[in-house]
mmCIF file of C-alpha atoms in Angstrom:
data_model
loop_
_atom_site.group_PDB
_atom_site.id
_atom_site.type_symbol
_atom_site.label_atom_id
_atom_site.label_comp_id
_atom_site.label_asym_id
_atom_site.label_seq_id
_atom_site.Cartn_x
_atom_site.Cartn_y
_atom_site.Cartn_z
ATOM 1 C CA UNK O 1 -2.051 0.741 36.972
ATOM 2 C CA UNK O 2 -3.248 0.075 33.432
ATOM 3 C CA UNK O 3 -2.713 2.616 30.666
ATOM 4 C CA UNK O 4 -3.477 2.304 27.001
ATOM 5 C CA UNK O 5 -0.764 2.039 24.404
ATOM 6 C CA UNK O 6 -0.438 3.979 21.170
ATOM 7 C CA UNK O 7 -3.731 2.951 19.576
ATOM 8 C CA UNK O 8 -6.380 5.528 20.507
ATOM 9 C CA UNK O 9 -9.675 4.416 22.026
ATOM 10 C CA UNK O 10 -11.508 6.601 19.511
ATOM 11 C CA UNK O 11 -10.991 6.517 15.734
ATOM 12 C CA UNK O 12 -7.814 8.316 14.694
ATOM 13 C CA UNK O 13 -8.399 11.550 12.758
ATOM 14 C CA UNK O 14 -7.994 11.415 8.998
ATOM 15 C CA UNK O 15 -7.540 14.174 6.459
ATOM 16 C CA UNK O 16 -10.763 13.522 4.556
ATOM 17 C CA UNK O 17 -13.653 11.063 4.356
ATOM 18 C CA UNK O 18 -13.261 8.356 1.731
ATOM 19 C CA UNK O 19 -14.839 8.925 -1.637
ATOM 20 C CA UNK O 20 -17.945 6.732 -1.892
ATOM 21 C CA UNK O 21 -17.443 3.914 -4.395
ATOM 22 C CA UNK O 22 -18.889 0.679 -5.608
ATOM 23 C CA UNK O 23 -17.731 -2.343 -3.605
ATOM 24 C CA UNK O 24 -16.092 -5.480 -4.916
ATOM 25 C CA UNK O 25 -14.314 -8.545 -3.599
ATOM 26 C CA UNK O 26 -10.810 -9.544 -4.625
ATOM 27 C CA UNK O 27 -10.960 -12.986 -3.108
ATOM 28 C CA UNK O 28 -11.468 -12.405 0.644
ATOM 29 C CA UNK O 29 -10.237 -8.788 0.441
ATOM 30 C CA UNK O 30 -12.959 -6.186 0.157
ATOM 31 C CA UNK O 31 -12.159 -3.234 -2.091
ATOM 32 C CA UNK O 32 -13.993 0.067 -2.049
ATOM 33 C CA UNK O 33 -14.944 2.834 0.350
ATOM 34 C CA UNK O 34 -16.517 0.424 2.862
ATOM 35 C CA UNK O 35 -13.188 -1.384 3.279
ATOM 36 C CA UNK O 36 -9.672 -0.440 4.404
ATOM 37 C CA UNK O 37 -7.255 0.707 1.722
ATOM 38 C CA UNK O 38 -5.207 -2.313 0.701
ATOM 39 C CA UNK O 39 -1.512 -2.445 -0.180
ATOM 40 C CA UNK O 40 -0.393 -4.348 -3.262
ATOM 41 C CA UNK O 41 2.825 -5.378 -4.937
ATOM 42 C CA UNK O 42 3.912 -7.519 -7.866
ATOM 43 C CA UNK O 43 6.215 -10.506 -8.004
ATOM 44 C CA UNK O 44 9.477 -10.239 -9.922
ATOM 45 C CA UNK O 45 9.904 -13.987 -10.452
ATOM 46 C CA UNK O 46 9.026 -15.895 -13.592
ATOM 47 C CA UNK O 47 5.446 -16.867 -12.930
ATOM 48 C CA UNK O 48 6.097 -20.205 -14.620
ATOM 49 C CA UNK O 49 8.490 -20.973 -11.742
ATOM 50 C CA UNK O 50 5.749 -21.856 -9.284
ATOM 51 C CA UNK O 51 7.987 -22.476 -6.279
ATOM 52 C CA UNK O 52 9.966 -19.254 -6.670
ATOM 53 C CA UNK O 53 6.794 -17.254 -7.170
ATOM 54 C CA UNK O 54 5.081 -18.762 -4.134
ATOM 55 C CA UNK O 55 8.216 -18.116 -2.062
ATOM 56 C CA UNK O 56 8.161 -14.444 -3.004
ATOM 57 C CA UNK O 57 4.426 -14.251 -2.336
ATOM 58 C CA UNK O 58 5.073 -15.721 1.128
ATOM 59 C CA UNK O 59 7.679 -13.011 1.783
ATOM 60 C CA UNK O 60 5.237 -10.336 0.653
ATOM 61 C CA UNK O 61 2.493 -11.819 2.813
ATOM 62 C CA UNK O 62 4.771 -11.727 5.857
ATOM 63 C CA UNK O 63 5.566 -8.066 5.189
ATOM 64 C CA UNK O 64 1.874 -7.088 5.157
ATOM 65 C CA UNK O 65 0.915 -7.302 1.482
ATOM 66 C CA UNK O 66 -2.855 -7.610 0.984
ATOM 67 C CA UNK O 67 -3.042 -8.471 -2.727
ATOM 68 C CA UNK O 68 -0.312 -9.627 -5.107
ATOM 69 C CA UNK O 69 -0.062 -9.391 -8.891
ATOM 70 C CA UNK O 70 1.802 -11.852 -11.088
ATOM 71 C CA UNK O 71 2.823 -11.382 -14.714
ATOM 72 C CA UNK O 72 1.361 -13.671 -17.357
ATOM 73 C CA UNK O 73 3.059 -13.013 -20.711
ATOM 74 C CA UNK O 74 3.363 -16.635 -21.873
ATOM 75 C CA UNK O 75 1.559 -19.976 -22.040
ATOM 76 C CA UNK O 76 3.903 -21.400 -19.397
ATOM 77 C CA UNK O 77 2.922 -18.589 -17.042
ATOM 78 C CA UNK O 78 -0.765 -19.199 -17.686
ATOM 79 C CA UNK O 79 -0.330 -22.899 -16.928
ATOM 80 C CA UNK O 80 1.234 -22.030 -13.576
ATOM 81 C CA UNK O 81 -1.657 -19.816 -12.451
ATOM 82 C CA UNK O 82 -3.940 -22.538 -10.991
ATOM 83 C CA UNK O 83 -1.241 -23.787 -8.597
ATOM 84 C CA UNK O 84 -0.215 -20.283 -7.574
ATOM 85 C CA UNK O 85 -3.787 -19.085 -7.035
ATOM 86 C CA UNK O 86 -4.609 -22.180 -4.984
ATOM 87 C CA UNK O 87 -1.542 -22.058 -2.730
ATOM 88 C CA UNK O 88 -1.098 -18.329 -2.185
ATOM 89 C CA UNK O 89 -2.227 -17.053 1.213
ATOM 90 C CA UNK O 90 -3.298 -13.726 -0.286
ATOM 91 C CA UNK O 91 -5.401 -12.993 -3.394
ATOM 92 C CA UNK O 92 -3.553 -13.302 -6.696
ATOM 93 C CA UNK O 93 -4.246 -10.990 -9.625
ATOM 94 C CA UNK O 94 -3.040 -12.016 -13.072
ATOM 95 C CA UNK O 95 -1.431 -9.223 -15.094
ATOM 96 C CA UNK O 96 -2.350 -9.577 -18.760
ATOM 97 C CA UNK O 97 -0.841 -7.781 -21.744
ATOM 98 C CA UNK O 98 -0.972 -8.439 -25.498
ATOM 99 C CA UNK O 99 -2.791 -11.816 -25.521
ATOM 100 C CA UNK O 100 -6.515 -11.786 -24.666
ATOM 101 C CA UNK O 101 -6.542 -15.584 -24.398
ATOM 102 C CA UNK O 102 -4.616 -15.304 -21.147
ATOM 103 C CA UNK O 103 -7.444 -13.256 -19.649
ATOM 104 C CA UNK O 104 -9.707 -16.268 -19.998
ATOM 105 C CA UNK O 105 -6.952 -18.593 -18.746
ATOM 106 C CA UNK O 106 -6.498 -16.492 -15.603
ATOM 107 C CA UNK O 107 -10.217 -16.452 -14.891
ATOM 108 C CA UNK O 108 -10.452 -20.212 -15.354
ATOM 109 C CA UNK O 109 -7.373 -20.679 -13.142
ATOM 110 C CA UNK O 110 -9.200 -19.209 -10.161
ATOM 111 C CA UNK O 111 -7.257 -15.972 -9.877
ATOM 112 C CA UNK O 112 -8.905 -13.504 -7.512
ATOM 113 C CA UNK O 113 -8.765 -10.813 -10.154
ATOM 114 C CA UNK O 114 -7.390 -9.941 -13.579
ATOM 115 C CA UNK O 115 -5.610 -6.751 -14.599
ATOM 116 C CA UNK O 116 -5.952 -5.866 -18.265
ATOM 117 C CA UNK O 117 -4.264 -3.078 -20.184
ATOM 118 C CA UNK O 118 -6.623 -2.383 -23.089
ATOM 119 C CA UNK O 119 -4.059 -0.205 -24.849
ATOM 120 C CA UNK O 120 -1.822 -3.139 -25.708
ATOM 121 C CA UNK O 121 -4.220 -6.080 -25.981
ATOM 122 C CA UNK O 122 -5.014 -6.729 -29.602
ATOM 123 C CA UNK O 123 -8.668 -6.192 -30.464
ATOM 124 C CA UNK O 124 -9.534 -5.952 -26.765
ATOM 125 C CA UNK O 125 -12.716 -3.951 -27.343
ATOM 126 C CA UNK O 126 -14.042 -6.692 -29.617
ATOM 127 C CA UNK O 127 -13.838 -9.271 -26.815
ATOM 128 C CA UNK O 128 -15.277 -7.329 -23.901
ATOM 129 C CA UNK O 129 -18.574 -9.219 -24.053
ATOM 130 C CA UNK O 130 -16.878 -12.602 -23.745
ATOM 131 C CA UNK O 131 -14.501 -11.398 -21.025
ATOM 132 C CA UNK O 132 -17.367 -9.884 -19.048
ATOM 133 C CA UNK O 133 -19.349 -13.118 -19.264
ATOM 134 C CA UNK O 134 -16.428 -15.266 -18.137
ATOM 135 C CA UNK O 135 -15.608 -12.901 -15.264
ATOM 136 C CA UNK O 136 -19.245 -12.786 -14.179
ATOM 137 C CA UNK O 137 -19.535 -16.577 -14.236
ATOM 138 C CA UNK O 138 -16.491 -16.934 -11.975
ATOM 139 C CA UNK O 139 -17.060 -13.879 -9.791
ATOM 140 C CA UNK O 140 -13.752 -12.387 -10.946
ATOM 141 C CA UNK O 141 -13.268 -8.608 -10.791
ATOM 142 C CA UNK O 142 -11.391 -6.819 -13.554
ATOM 143 C CA UNK O 143 -8.899 -3.996 -13.140
ATOM 144 C CA UNK O 144 -8.706 -1.724 -16.129
ATOM 145 C CA UNK O 145 -5.111 -0.584 -15.922
ATOM 146 C CA UNK O 146 -4.266 2.322 -18.227
ATOM 147 C CA UNK O 147 -0.593 3.275 -18.475
ATOM 148 C CA UNK O 148 0.927 6.376 -20.043
ATOM 149 C CA UNK O 149 3.475 4.248 -21.870
ATOM 150 C CA UNK O 150 0.914 2.021 -23.551
ATOM 151 C CA UNK O 151 -2.044 4.305 -24.173
ATOM 152 C CA UNK O 152 -4.425 3.417 -26.977
ATOM 153 C CA UNK O 153 -3.137 4.912 -30.246
ATOM 154 C CA UNK O 154 -6.502 6.476 -30.972
ATOM 155 C CA UNK O 155 -6.300 8.548 -27.801
ATOM 156 C CA UNK O 156 -2.674 9.465 -28.383
ATOM 157 C CA UNK O 157 -3.672 10.837 -31.763
ATOM 158 C CA UNK O 158 -6.588 12.725 -30.229
ATOM 159 C CA UNK O 159 -4.740 14.289 -27.277
ATOM 160 C CA UNK O 160 -1.213 14.398 -28.654
ATOM 161 C CA UNK O 161 0.296 12.663 -25.612
ATOM 162 C CA UNK O 162 -0.672 10.893 -22.414
ATOM 163 C CA UNK O 163 -2.454 13.812 -20.751
ATOM 164 C CA UNK O 164 -4.636 13.408 -17.645
ATOM 165 C CA UNK O 165 -7.657 13.775 -19.888
ATOM 166 C CA UNK O 166 -6.418 11.041 -22.237
ATOM 167 C CA UNK O 167 -5.748 8.610 -19.388
ATOM 168 C CA UNK O 168 -9.134 9.190 -17.801
ATOM 169 C CA UNK O 169 -10.962 9.003 -21.124
ATOM 170 C CA UNK O 170 -9.305 5.685 -21.958
ATOM 171 C CA UNK O 171 -10.285 4.105 -18.648
ATOM 172 C CA UNK O 172 -13.846 5.405 -18.721
ATOM 173 C CA UNK O 173 -14.298 4.235 -22.312
ATOM 174 C CA UNK O 174 -13.271 0.689 -21.442
ATOM 175 C CA UNK O 175 -15.425 0.694 -18.315
ATOM 176 C CA UNK O 176 -18.413 1.788 -20.399
ATOM 177 C CA UNK O 177 -17.924 -1.198 -22.704
ATOM 178 C CA UNK O 178 -18.142 -3.539 -19.721
ATOM 179 C CA UNK O 179 -21.139 -1.614 -18.383
ATOM 180 C CA UNK O 180 -22.928 -2.219 -21.693
ATOM 181 C CA UNK O 181 -22.855 -5.903 -20.767
ATOM 182 C CA UNK O 182 -23.976 -5.173 -17.202
ATOM 183 C CA UNK O 183 -20.563 -5.920 -15.716
ATOM 184 C CA UNK O 184 -19.503 -3.507 -12.993
ATOM 185 C CA UNK O 185 -17.000 -5.420 -10.832
ATOM 186 C CA UNK O 186 -14.313 -3.058 -12.037
ATOM 187 C CA UNK O 187 -11.382 -1.274 -10.448
ATOM 188 C CA UNK O 188 -9.510 1.392 -12.406
ATOM 189 C CA UNK O 189 -5.954 2.678 -12.465
ATOM 190 C CA UNK O 190 -4.463 5.429 -14.630
ATOM 191 C CA UNK O 191 -0.722 5.440 -14.035
ATOM 192 C CA UNK O 192 1.868 7.961 -15.137
ATOM 193 C CA UNK O 193 5.478 8.532 -14.105
ATOM 194 C CA UNK O 194 4.786 12.228 -13.437
ATOM 195 C CA UNK O 195 2.950 12.608 -10.089
ATOM 196 C CA UNK O 196 1.279 15.852 -11.220
ATOM 197 C CA UNK O 197 -0.217 14.246 -14.332
ATOM 198 C CA UNK O 198 -1.135 11.130 -12.380
ATOM 199 C CA UNK O 199 -2.913 13.068 -9.623
ATOM 200 C CA UNK O 200 -4.978 15.064 -12.086
ATOM 201 C CA UNK O 201 -5.968 11.938 -14.010
ATOM 202 C CA UNK O 202 -7.312 10.334 -10.833
ATOM 203 C CA UNK O 203 -9.130 13.516 -9.878
ATOM 204 C CA UNK O 204 -10.879 13.467 -13.260
ATOM 205 C CA UNK O 205 -11.831 9.830 -12.775
ATOM 206 C CA UNK O 206 -13.159 10.477 -9.279
ATOM 207 C CA UNK O 207 -15.398 13.220 -10.674
ATOM 208 C CA UNK O 208 -16.847 11.010 -13.406
ATOM 209 C CA UNK O 209 -17.333 7.533 -11.944
ATOM 210 C CA UNK O 210 -17.857 5.628 -8.718
ATOM 211 C CA UNK O 211 -15.558 2.693 -9.440
ATOM 212 C CA UNK O 212 -12.865 1.899 -6.848
ATOM 213 C CA UNK O 213 -9.497 3.342 -7.839
ATOM 214 C CA UNK O 214 -6.073 1.701 -7.593
ATOM 215 C CA UNK O 215 -3.355 4.324 -7.092
ATOM 216 C CA UNK O 216 0.111 4.081 -8.566
ATOM 217 C CA UNK O 217 2.919 6.187 -9.991
ATOM 218 C CA UNK O 218 4.293 3.950 -12.707
ATOM 219 C CA UNK O 219 8.041 3.658 -13.302
ATOM 220 C CA UNK O 220 8.513 5.761 -10.162
ATOM 221 C CA UNK O 221 12.221 4.959 -10.096
ATOM 222 C CA UNK O 222 14.817 3.762 -7.565
ATOM 223 C CA UNK O 223 13.830 3.386 -3.926
ATOM 224 C CA UNK O 224 14.468 6.946 -2.752
ATOM 225 C CA UNK O 225 13.003 8.737 -5.767
ATOM 226 C CA UNK O 226 10.098 6.324 -6.085
ATOM 227 C CA UNK O 227 9.221 6.651 -2.415
ATOM 228 C CA UNK O 228 9.097 10.439 -2.673
ATOM 229 C CA UNK O 229 7.034 10.415 -5.865
ATOM 230 C CA UNK O 230 4.559 7.882 -4.498
ATOM 231 C CA UNK O 231 4.207 9.548 -1.105
ATOM 232 C CA UNK O 232 3.577 12.946 -2.697
ATOM 233 C CA UNK O 233 1.062 11.640 -5.227
ATOM 234 C CA UNK O 234 -0.770 9.352 -2.824
ATOM 235 C CA UNK O 235 -0.897 12.040 -0.165
ATOM 236 C CA UNK O 236 -2.427 14.529 -2.615
ATOM 237 C CA UNK O 237 -5.155 12.035 -3.573
ATOM 238 C CA UNK O 238 -5.802 10.463 -0.180
ATOM 239 C CA UNK O 239 -6.155 13.998 1.168
ATOM 240 C CA UNK O 240 -9.270 14.155 -1.034
ATOM 241 C CA UNK O 241 -10.478 10.696 -0.012
ATOM 242 C CA UNK O 242 -9.469 9.278 -3.405
ATOM 243 C CA UNK O 243 -7.918 5.810 -3.475
ATOM 244 C CA UNK O 244 -8.955 2.291 -2.515
ATOM 245 C CA UNK O 245 -5.848 0.222 -3.203
ATOM 246 C CA UNK O 246 -2.248 1.341 -3.675
ATOM 247 C CA UNK O 247 0.989 0.065 -5.135
ATOM 248 C CA UNK O 248 4.316 1.810 -4.638
ATOM 249 C CA UNK O 249 6.277 0.970 -7.797
ATOM 250 C CA UNK O 250 9.989 0.866 -6.969
ATOM 251 C CA UNK O 251 13.118 -0.377 -8.689
ATOM 252 C CA UNK O 252 13.704 -2.410 -5.540
ATOM 253 C CA UNK O 253 12.656 -5.757 -4.049
ATOM 254 C CA UNK O 254 8.852 -6.050 -3.812
ATOM 255 C CA UNK O 255 8.936 -6.246 -0.011
ATOM 256 C CA UNK O 256 10.297 -2.688 0.008
ATOM 257 C CA UNK O 257 7.168 -1.558 -1.863
ATOM 258 C CA UNK O 258 5.014 -2.989 0.902
ATOM 259 C CA UNK O 259 7.056 -1.301 3.615
ATOM 260 C CA UNK O 260 6.706 2.094 1.947
ATOM 261 C CA UNK O 261 3.022 1.670 1.110
ATOM 262 C CA UNK O 262 2.178 0.539 4.613
ATOM 263 C CA UNK O 263 4.084 3.449 6.138
ATOM 264 C CA UNK O 264 2.271 5.943 3.904
ATOM 265 C CA UNK O 265 -1.102 4.651 5.056
ATOM 266 C CA UNK O 266 -0.055 4.486 8.703
ATOM 267 C CA UNK O 267 1.261 8.042 8.551
ATOM 268 C CA UNK O 268 -2.161 9.242 7.356
ATOM 269 C CA UNK O 269 -4.060 7.163 9.942
ATOM 270 C CA UNK O 270 -5.516 5.101 7.107
ATOM 271 C CA UNK O 271 -4.063 1.893 8.549
ATOM 272 C CA UNK O 272 -3.595 1.114 12.253
ATOM 273 C CA UNK O 273 -0.158 2.220 13.350
ATOM 274 C CA UNK O 274 2.259 -0.358 14.664
ATOM 275 C CA UNK O 275 5.757 0.509 15.811
ATOM 276 C CA UNK O 276 6.580 4.177 15.239
ATOM 277 C CA UNK O 277 9.950 5.716 15.991
ATOM 278 C CA UNK O 278 9.851 9.447 16.762
ATOM 279 C CA UNK O 279 13.375 10.853 16.606
ATOM 280 C CA UNK O 280 14.785 14.350 16.304
ATOM 281 C CA UNK O 281 16.759 15.354 13.201
ATOM 282 C CA UNK O 282 19.750 16.234 15.376
ATOM 283 C CA UNK O 283 21.232 19.705 15.620
ATOM 284 C CA UNK O 284 23.891 21.687 17.431
ATOM 285 C CA UNK O 285 21.978 21.206 20.692
ATOM 286 C CA UNK O 286 22.232 17.409 20.596
ATOM 287 C CA UNK O 287 24.542 15.902 23.190
ATOM 288 C CA UNK O 288 24.328 12.340 21.870
ATOM 289 C CA UNK O 289 24.551 10.669 18.467
ATOM 290 C CA UNK O 290 20.815 10.657 17.706
ATOM 291 C CA UNK O 291 21.288 9.049 14.289
ATOM 292 C CA UNK O 292 23.038 6.064 15.825
ATOM 293 C CA UNK O 293 20.567 5.773 18.704
ATOM 294 C CA UNK O 294 17.539 5.883 16.399
ATOM 295 C CA UNK O 295 19.030 3.327 13.990
ATOM 296 C CA UNK O 296 19.956 0.918 16.783
ATOM 297 C CA UNK O 297 16.546 1.179 18.466
ATOM 298 C CA UNK O 298 14.796 0.685 15.112
ATOM 299 C CA UNK O 299 16.892 -2.391 14.353
ATOM 300 C CA UNK O 300 16.347 -3.806 17.824
ATOM 301 C CA UNK O 301 12.571 -3.461 17.574
ATOM 302 C CA UNK O 302 12.291 -4.624 13.952
ATOM 303 C CA UNK O 303 9.282 -6.848 13.482
ATOM 304 C CA UNK O 304 7.377 -5.580 16.518
ATOM 305 C CA UNK O 305 3.678 -5.578 15.676
ATOM 306 C CA UNK O 306 2.203 -3.804 18.708
ATOM 307 C CA UNK O 307 1.044 -0.176 18.350
ATOM 308 C CA UNK O 308 3.966 1.413 20.174
ATOM 309 C CA UNK O 309 5.337 4.927 19.753
ATOM 310 C CA UNK O 310 8.971 5.247 20.821
ATOM 311 C CA UNK O 311 10.654 8.652 21.050
ATOM 312 C CA UNK O 312 14.437 8.895 20.725
ATOM 313 C CA UNK O 313 15.407 12.474 21.553
ATOM 314 C CA UNK O 314 18.814 14.079 21.837
ATOM 315 C CA UNK O 315 18.472 17.359 23.721
ATOM 316 C CA UNK O 316 16.683 19.076 26.586
ATOM 317 C CA UNK O 317 14.683 21.509 24.429
ATOM 318 C CA UNK O 318 12.085 19.210 22.825
ATOM 319 C CA UNK O 319 13.287 15.902 24.234
ATOM 320 C CA UNK O 320 11.353 15.675 27.512
ATOM 321 C CA UNK O 321 8.106 16.864 25.932
ATOM 322 C CA UNK O 322 8.306 14.428 23.006
ATOM 323 C CA UNK O 323 9.350 11.577 25.285
ATOM 324 C CA UNK O 324 6.370 12.235 27.577
ATOM 325 C CA UNK O 325 3.955 12.166 24.630
ATOM 326 C CA UNK O 326 5.225 8.776 23.428
ATOM 327 C CA UNK O 327 4.434 5.398 24.929
ATOM 328 C CA UNK O 328 8.124 4.930 25.564
ATOM 329 C CA UNK O 329 10.927 7.419 25.149
ATOM 330 C CA UNK O 330 14.294 8.780 26.095
ATOM 331 C CA UNK O 331 15.479 12.354 26.559
ATOM 332 C CA UNK O 332 19.256 12.289 26.297
ATOM 333 C CA UNK O 333 22.013 14.649 27.415
ATOM 334 C CA UNK O 334 25.157 14.958 29.500
ATOM 335 C CA UNK O 335 26.084 11.339 28.960
ATOM 336 C CA UNK O 336 22.820 9.876 30.247
ATOM 337 C CA UNK O 337 19.203 9.362 29.301
ATOM 338 C CA UNK O 338 15.909 9.725 31.115
ATOM 339 C CA UNK O 339 13.618 6.837 30.237
ATOM 340 C CA UNK O 340 9.918 7.719 30.038
ATOM 341 C CA UNK O 341 6.987 5.282 30.054
ATOM 342 C CA UNK O 342 3.626 6.909 29.329
ATOM 343 C CA UNK O 343 4.850 10.316 30.390
ATOM 344 C CA UNK O 344 6.594 9.331 33.601
ATOM 345 C CA UNK O 345 10.341 9.030 34.190
ATOM 346 C CA UNK O 346 10.987 5.478 35.360
ATOM 347 C CA UNK O 347 14.771 5.585 35.441
ATOM 348 C CA UNK O 348 17.922 7.379 34.342
ATOM 349 C CA UNK O 349 20.618 5.339 32.616
ATOM 350 C CA UNK O 350 24.120 6.044 31.256
ATOM 351 C CA UNK O 351 24.331 6.765 27.544
ATOM 352 C CA UNK O 352 25.754 3.345 26.675
ATOM 353 C CA UNK O 353 22.702 1.714 28.274
ATOM 354 C CA UNK O 354 20.025 3.748 26.463
ATOM 355 C CA UNK O 355 19.449 1.406 23.520
ATOM 356 C CA UNK O 356 19.476 -1.743 25.631
ATOM 357 C CA UNK O 357 17.065 -0.189 28.157
ATOM 358 C CA UNK O 358 14.612 1.054 25.514
ATOM 359 C CA UNK O 359 14.523 -2.327 23.798
ATOM 360 C CA UNK O 360 14.050 -4.167 27.107
ATOM 361 C CA UNK O 361 11.223 -1.828 28.147
ATOM 362 C CA UNK O 362 9.532 -2.119 24.747
ATOM 363 C CA UNK O 363 9.673 -5.904 24.914
ATOM 364 C CA UNK O 364 8.296 -5.858 28.426
ATOM 365 C CA UNK O 365 5.440 -3.599 27.375
ATOM 366 C CA UNK O 366 4.634 -5.860 24.423
ATOM 367 C CA UNK O 367 4.654 -8.962 26.635
ATOM 368 C CA UNK O 368 2.479 -7.330 29.291
ATOM 369 C CA UNK O 369 -0.059 -6.044 26.833
ATOM 370 C CA UNK O 370 -3.504 -7.283 27.703
ATOM 371 C CA UNK O 371 -5.577 -7.561 24.528
ATOM 372 C CA UNK O 372 -8.585 -9.092 26.243
ATOM 373 C CA UNK O 373 -9.859 -5.915 27.874
ATOM 374 C CA UNK O 374 -12.515 -4.586 25.498
ATOM 375 C CA UNK O 375 -10.209 -5.207 22.575
ATOM 376 C CA UNK O 376 -7.999 -2.241 23.482
ATOM 377 C CA UNK O 377 -4.284 -2.844 23.898
ATOM 378 C CA UNK O 378 -3.209 -2.292 27.506
ATOM 379 C CA UNK O 379 0.064 -2.364 29.365
ATOM 380 C CA UNK O 380 0.555 -2.662 33.089
ATOM 381 C CA UNK O 381 3.005 -0.153 34.600
ATOM 382 C CA UNK O 382 4.385 -0.336 38.131
#
C-alpha cells in the first residue's frame, strides 16, 4: 500500500500569518511576505581571495544557504566582486562600511544586493541620491543595516545609548532619504546583541513601515549561546509574522549558521521539514542508551533530504506512541527494539541491531519514495 511520508498534504500550521511587506528581488531570490523566509550567512574569507571565497560560498550553498554576504573593506575586495558575483550559485550581497565608493563598485560589479551601515559611512546621507540612482539603474536592492555598535552619533546623543527606539529611528530615517528619491527596493535590519532590545526594535519597525525585515542578533556569541539567543529572538518575532530573511550570527564556521537558521525555520513550519529526529531526553525508565542511539542514527542519516520523521525512544511509557506517530521509529526496552513504519510494527530486533535496522529502513523508504504522484512524497510499504 502507499502511505505519505512526513510532509503533510495540507499546508503545515504556523504560529501567525506573515506581516505584509513590499516585495523585492535579491537576484533570483524573492524577499518579502509573498516569498519564503530565506536563510543567509556571511563568508569569513578575504573577499580578495576569489577562489577561497567561492569555495566557502559553495559549501554554504550545499548546506542550504539562500543568500550570502561578503565583506568589502578594501579596493582589492572591490576588484574581486565581479568574479565572485558571476560565479556564485547563490546571490551575493556586498557588505560596505566606511567607504561609500565601494557601494558604487559593488553595484557596478553585479552584486545581487548591497548592505550599507549608514552609521559608519562617512557623509552617507549626502550621497543617498547618487546611490539610489545607481541602484535603480542596475536593479540592485539596498539593505539598510543598523547595528548597536555603530549607531549614528547624532542618535546616540539623542537617546543616550542604542535603545530600540534609536535603532528603529536610524533605519527609518535612512529609508526616508531613499524614499525622497523614489527608491523603495529596501530591506532593513536593526541588530543588537541583547535579544530583548533587538526584538523590540523590530516590533517598532514593523509598526511603522512595510519594508521587508532581515532578522539578526549581532555578536550573538559562541555556537551554543548564539543559537539560544537567535532562536529566542527569532521565535518571538516570527510568532508575530515579523521577518523575511534571517542570519544566525555565530562565532563558528558559517555552515553552522545555516544549519541553525534552517532548523529554526523548519521547527516553526516556515520551511519544509526534511529529516527530523524525535528522541526522548532519557530518564530512569530508559532501558537503553538513548543518547548513543540518537547520535548514531543522526550520523547515519546525515545528509538525507527527504521529509522523514524518525523517532528513537527508550522506554515503554511514551515510546510506542511516539514511534507510531513518526514515519519510522523504534520503541526500545529489555534488550530489543520494536521497529515501526507508519504506525505499524514491522519487526523486532536485538538492541545491537537497532541503529543498523533504522538506517536501512530509512534508506529503503527514501529510495522507494515516489515523487511523481501529484507531487506528494510517497513510500510503498509491504
